[in-house]
Amino acid sequence: MAQTLLKVSGLKVAYGGIQAVKGVDFEVHEGELVSLIGSNGAGKTTTMKAITGTLPPLEGQIEFMGKPTKGRGAWDLVKEGLVMVPEGRGVFTRMTITENLQIGAYVRNDKAGIAADIEKVFGIFPRLKERATQLAGTMSGGEQQMLAMGRALMARPKVLLMDEPTMGLSPIMCDKIFEVVQEVHNQGVTILLVEQNASRALQLADRGYVMESGLISMSGDAKVMLNDPKVRAAYLGE
């Protein structure tokens, strides 16, 4: 059995006075790609924020690499390898692409390794290499998403959390992002993917969880879920 890298137990989180997450349990094992799907407002992003230490839980426990995350800030968790590509990309618009990537490695001090990893990111995203000196704020949404993913990889994640990476992107750019998610996973990175395109998310994943109104309503093998009539009716528009 693969090691459990991320374990969430009885998690409850309030957001703006509303209890958005009402007691969820799930886990991510080493080497897996796990998809968390659900409609808008189901509590997916709130769950991600709690995992990364940017939103304090009301109740419950989050464990990363076998240790509770309570009391450890987002900074410490990134250092230990829990890294998020946030919803809305969040690139540093007044910095160049290369500077954004360097910021992704702020927890490291191995200069040669950082330089090698920047080249590795440029290998995954040739478009970023072409525009290495361009300001991030002048790029398209899809290019900014590539940069946000590249920046997260610079921290050498043990678990990469991705929150709605294809939101607002053209169909062609969505295809490219899904390709890259697959490629990063193939390189051995464990991924927790929150994605509105449930069909594509489950096609990529090993396992899936469905979140509804702040609770996990279904979980299992992603390919089985993909063929489940309830999932198809609710999330795949059938």
Short mmCIF file of C-alpha atoms in Angstrom, two decimals:
data_model
loop_
_atom_site.label_atom_id
_atom_site.label_comp_id
_atom_site.label_asym_id
_atom_site.label_seq_id
_atom_site.Cartn_x
_atom_site.Cartn_y
_atom_site.Cartn_z
CA MET A 1 0.00 0.00 0.00
CA ALA A 2 1.37 3.40 -0.99
CA GLN A 3 2.08 5.88 1.78
CA THR A 4 -0.76 8.29 2.63
CA LEU A 5 0.70 11.76 1.99
CA LEU A 6 -2.42 13.79 2.72
CA LYS A 7 -5.23 12.83 5.07
CA VAL A 8 -8.26 14.98 5.87
CA SER A 9 -10.52 13.87 8.75
CA GLY A 10 -13.79 15.46 9.90
CA LEU A 11 -12.87 18.80 8.34
CA LYS A 12 -15.26 21.68 8.97
CA VAL A 13 -14.53 25.18 7.70
CA ALA A 14 -16.50 28.41 7.79
CA TYR A 15 -16.04 31.10 5.18
CA GLY A 16 -17.54 34.55 5.60
CA GLY A 17 -19.84 33.37 8.40
CA ILE A 18 -21.18 30.42 6.39
CA GLN A 19 -20.13 26.86 7.15
CA ALA A 20 -18.86 25.90 3.70
CA VAL A 21 -17.30 22.55 4.64
CA LYS A 22 -19.37 20.39 6.99
CA GLY A 23 -17.18 17.43 7.90
CA VAL A 24 -15.24 15.82 5.07
CA ASP A 25 -12.84 12.88 5.04
CA PHE A 26 -10.52 11.96 2.19
CA GLU A 27 -6.94 10.98 1.53
CA VAL A 28 -4.31 11.12 -1.19
CA HIS A 29 -1.68 8.38 -1.46
CA GLU A 30 1.81 8.72 -2.86
CA GLY A 31 1.88 8.63 -6.67
CA GLU A 32 -1.88 9.15 -7.10
CA LEU A 33 -3.83 11.71 -9.05
CA VAL A 34 -7.03 12.32 -7.09
CA SER A 35 -9.84 14.50 -8.45
CA LEU A 36 -12.26 16.41 -6.26
CA ILE A 37 -15.31 17.33 -8.32
CA GLY A 38 -18.55 19.11 -7.55
CA SER A 39 -20.65 22.07 -8.59
CA ASN A 40 -19.90 25.70 -7.80
CA GLY A 41 -20.22 26.49 -4.11
CA ALA A 42 -19.78 22.86 -3.03
CA GLY A 43 -16.85 23.83 -0.76
CA LYS A 44 -13.94 22.61 -2.90
CA THR A 45 -11.84 25.79 -2.86
CA THR A 46 -12.51 26.32 0.86
CA THR A 47 -11.22 22.77 1.48
CA MET A 48 -8.07 23.55 -0.52
CA LYS A 49 -7.46 26.75 1.45
CA ALA A 50 -7.78 24.85 4.73
CA ILE A 51 -5.32 22.18 3.53
CA THR A 52 -2.72 24.80 2.59
CA GLY A 53 -3.01 26.64 5.89
CA THR A 54 -4.54 29.85 4.50
CA LEU A 55 -7.93 29.29 6.19
CA PRO A 56 -8.21 27.91 9.75
CA PRO A 57 -10.53 24.90 10.17
CA LEU A 58 -13.36 25.00 12.72
CA GLU A 59 -12.94 21.31 13.44
CA GLY A 60 -11.17 18.24 12.17
CA GLN A 61 -7.62 17.34 11.31
CA ILE A 62 -5.39 17.62 8.27
CA GLU A 63 -2.25 15.49 8.17
CA PHE A 64 0.56 15.92 5.67
CA MET A 65 3.28 13.25 5.57
CA GLY A 66 1.84 11.73 8.74
CA LYS A 67 1.97 14.93 10.81
CA PRO A 68 -0.89 17.31 11.69
CA THR A 69 -0.66 20.63 9.84
CA LYS A 70 -2.21 22.57 12.74
CA GLY A 71 0.04 25.40 13.85
CA ARG A 72 2.17 25.22 10.72
CA GLY A 73 1.80 28.17 8.36
CA ALA A 74 1.41 27.99 4.59
CA TRP A 75 5.13 28.90 4.33
CA ASP A 76 6.19 25.86 6.39
CA LEU A 77 3.95 23.53 4.40
CA VAL A 78 5.41 24.71 1.08
CA LYS A 79 8.88 24.08 2.51
CA GLU A 80 7.80 20.52 3.31
CA GLY A 81 6.37 19.97 -0.16
CA LEU A 82 2.65 20.83 0.00
CA VAL A 83 2.26 23.30 -2.86
CA MET A 84 -0.82 24.86 -4.44
CA VAL A 85 -1.62 26.31 -7.85
CA PRO A 86 -4.39 28.68 -6.72
CA GLU A 87 -7.69 29.38 -8.41
CA GLY A 88 -7.26 32.52 -10.52
CA ARG A 89 -3.54 31.83 -11.11
CA GLY A 90 -2.15 34.58 -8.86
CA VAL A 91 0.99 35.32 -10.87
CA PHE A 92 3.16 38.34 -10.00
CA THR A 93 2.08 40.57 -12.89
CA ARG A 94 4.92 43.12 -12.66
CA MET A 95 7.65 40.49 -12.69
CA THR A 96 9.00 38.61 -15.67
CA ILE A 97 8.27 34.95 -16.31
CA THR A 98 11.76 34.00 -15.12
CA GLU A 99 11.38 36.07 -11.93
CA ASN A 100 8.03 34.37 -11.20
CA LEU A 101 9.71 30.98 -11.53
CA GLN A 102 12.55 32.06 -9.23
CA ILE A 103 9.96 33.14 -6.63
CA GLY A 104 8.52 29.62 -6.82
CA ALA A 105 11.88 28.38 -5.53
CA TYR A 106 12.07 30.85 -2.61
CA VAL A 107 12.23 28.01 -0.07
CA ARG A 108 15.35 26.61 -1.75
CA ASN A 109 18.95 27.82 -1.88
CA ASP A 110 20.54 25.36 -4.33
CA LYS A 111 21.37 27.77 -7.16
CA ALA A 112 22.40 25.14 -9.69
CA GLY A 113 19.31 23.04 -8.95
CA ILE A 114 17.03 26.07 -9.31
CA ALA A 115 18.58 26.97 -12.69
CA ALA A 116 18.18 23.35 -13.85
CA ASP A 117 14.54 23.29 -12.72
CA ILE A 118 13.79 26.52 -14.59
CA GLU A 119 15.07 24.81 -17.76
CA LYS A 120 12.92 21.78 -16.90
CA VAL A 121 9.83 24.02 -16.62
CA PHE A 122 10.75 25.63 -19.96
CA GLY A 123 10.90 22.09 -21.39
CA ILE A 124 7.32 21.43 -20.25
CA PHE A 125 6.12 24.89 -21.35
CA PRO A 126 8.12 25.99 -24.43
CA ARG A 127 5.87 29.06 -24.71
CA LEU A 128 7.23 30.35 -21.39
CA LYS A 129 10.80 29.95 -22.63
CA GLU A 130 10.04 32.05 -25.73
CA ARG A 131 8.80 34.83 -23.42
CA ALA A 132 11.18 34.44 -20.48
CA THR A 133 11.74 38.20 -20.12
CA GLN A 134 8.12 39.23 -20.67
CA LEU A 135 6.10 40.66 -17.77
CA ALA A 136 3.61 38.09 -16.51
CA GLY A 137 0.76 40.63 -16.51
CA THR A 138 0.97 40.99 -20.30
CA MET A 139 0.34 37.29 -20.98
CA SER A 140 -2.94 35.55 -21.86
CA GLY A 141 -4.91 33.69 -19.20
CA GLY A 142 -3.71 30.34 -20.50
CA GLU A 143 -0.07 31.43 -20.46
CA GLN A 144 -0.50 32.73 -16.91
CA GLN A 145 -1.93 29.34 -15.90
CA MET A 146 1.14 27.64 -17.37
CA LEU A 147 3.32 30.04 -15.38
CA ALA A 148 1.39 29.37 -12.15
CA MET A 149 1.91 25.63 -12.66
CA GLY A 150 5.58 26.10 -13.50
CA ARG A 151 6.08 28.30 -10.43
CA ALA A 152 4.54 25.60 -8.19
CA LEU A 153 6.81 22.94 -9.69
CA MET A 154 9.83 25.07 -8.77
CA ALA A 155 9.14 24.26 -5.10
CA ARG A 156 9.60 20.54 -5.90
CA PRO A 157 6.18 19.51 -4.51
CA LYS A 158 5.55 16.17 -2.84
CA VAL A 159 1.83 16.88 -3.25
CA LEU A 160 0.66 19.41 -5.85
CA LEU A 161 -2.78 20.90 -5.24
CA MET A 162 -4.47 22.40 -8.28
CA ASP A 163 -7.61 24.52 -7.91
CA GLU A 164 -9.64 24.89 -11.12
CA PRO A 165 -6.65 25.10 -13.50
CA THR A 166 -8.81 25.35 -16.65
CA MET A 167 -11.29 27.95 -15.38
CA GLY A 168 -11.99 30.62 -17.98
CA LEU A 169 -9.67 29.15 -20.62
CA SER A 170 -10.39 28.36 -24.26
CA PRO A 171 -11.03 24.71 -25.20
CA ILE A 172 -7.61 24.46 -26.91
CA MET A 173 -5.85 25.86 -23.85
CA CYS A 174 -7.84 23.53 -21.56
CA ASP A 175 -6.56 20.58 -23.60
CA LYS A 176 -3.00 21.83 -23.18
CA ILE A 177 -3.40 22.25 -19.40
CA PHE A 178 -4.85 18.74 -19.00
CA GLU A 179 -1.96 17.36 -21.07
CA VAL A 180 0.51 19.04 -18.73
CA VAL A 181 -1.29 17.78 -15.61
CA GLN A 182 -0.93 14.27 -17.04
CA GLU A 183 2.74 14.86 -17.89
CA VAL A 184 3.56 16.20 -14.41
CA HIS A 185 1.80 13.23 -12.84
CA ASN A 186 3.71 10.84 -15.12
CA GLN A 187 6.93 12.35 -13.73
CA GLY A 188 5.91 11.03 -10.31
CA VAL A 189 4.25 14.07 -8.73
CA THR A 190 1.24 13.27 -6.50
CA ILE A 191 -1.68 15.54 -7.42
CA LEU A 192 -4.99 16.62 -5.87
CA LEU A 193 -7.01 18.24 -8.65
CA VAL A 194 -10.13 20.35 -8.11
CA GLU A 195 -11.78 20.79 -11.47
CA GLN A 196 -15.20 21.78 -12.81
CA ASN A 197 -14.74 19.71 -15.96
CA ALA A 198 -15.68 16.52 -14.14
CA SER A 199 -15.37 14.28 -17.18
CA ARG A 200 -11.78 15.29 -17.96
CA ALA A 201 -10.81 15.29 -14.29
CA LEU A 202 -12.04 11.72 -13.79
CA GLN A 203 -10.42 10.54 -17.04
CA LEU A 204 -7.05 11.71 -15.68
CA ALA A 205 -7.52 10.52 -12.10
CA ASP A 206 -6.88 7.28 -10.26
CA ARG A 207 -9.59 8.04 -7.70
CA GLY A 208 -12.30 10.64 -7.33
CA TYR A 209 -14.40 12.30 -4.67
CA VAL A 210 -17.68 14.15 -5.30
CA MET A 211 -18.37 17.11 -3.03
CA GLU A 212 -21.90 18.45 -2.56
CA SER A 213 -22.98 21.22 -0.17
CA GLY A 214 -19.85 20.89 1.97
CA LEU A 215 -19.91 17.08 2.23
CA ILE A 216 -18.37 14.19 0.30
CA SER A 217 -21.32 12.41 -1.33
CA MET A 218 -19.44 9.79 -3.32
CA SER A 219 -15.94 8.42 -3.75
CA GLY A 220 -14.20 5.60 -5.57
CA ASP A 221 -12.20 4.49 -8.56
CA ALA A 222 -12.28 7.36 -11.07
CA LYS A 223 -13.03 5.15 -14.10
CA VAL A 224 -15.96 3.50 -12.26
CA MET A 225 -17.29 6.94 -11.28
CA LEU A 226 -16.98 8.12 -14.86
CA ASN A 227 -19.51 5.44 -15.86
CA ASP A 228 -21.80 5.92 -12.86
CA PRO A 229 -25.27 7.09 -14.02
CA LYS A 230 -25.66 9.44 -11.01
CA VAL A 231 -22.32 11.12 -11.70
CA ARG A 232 -23.07 11.32 -15.41
CA ALA A 233 -26.47 12.90 -14.79
CA ALA A 234 -25.22 15.42 -12.22
CA TYR A 235 -21.81 16.42 -13.55
CA LEU A 236 -21.37 15.23 -17.13
CA GLY A 237 -24.53 16.85 -18.45
CA GLU A 238 -26.28 13.62 -19.43
#
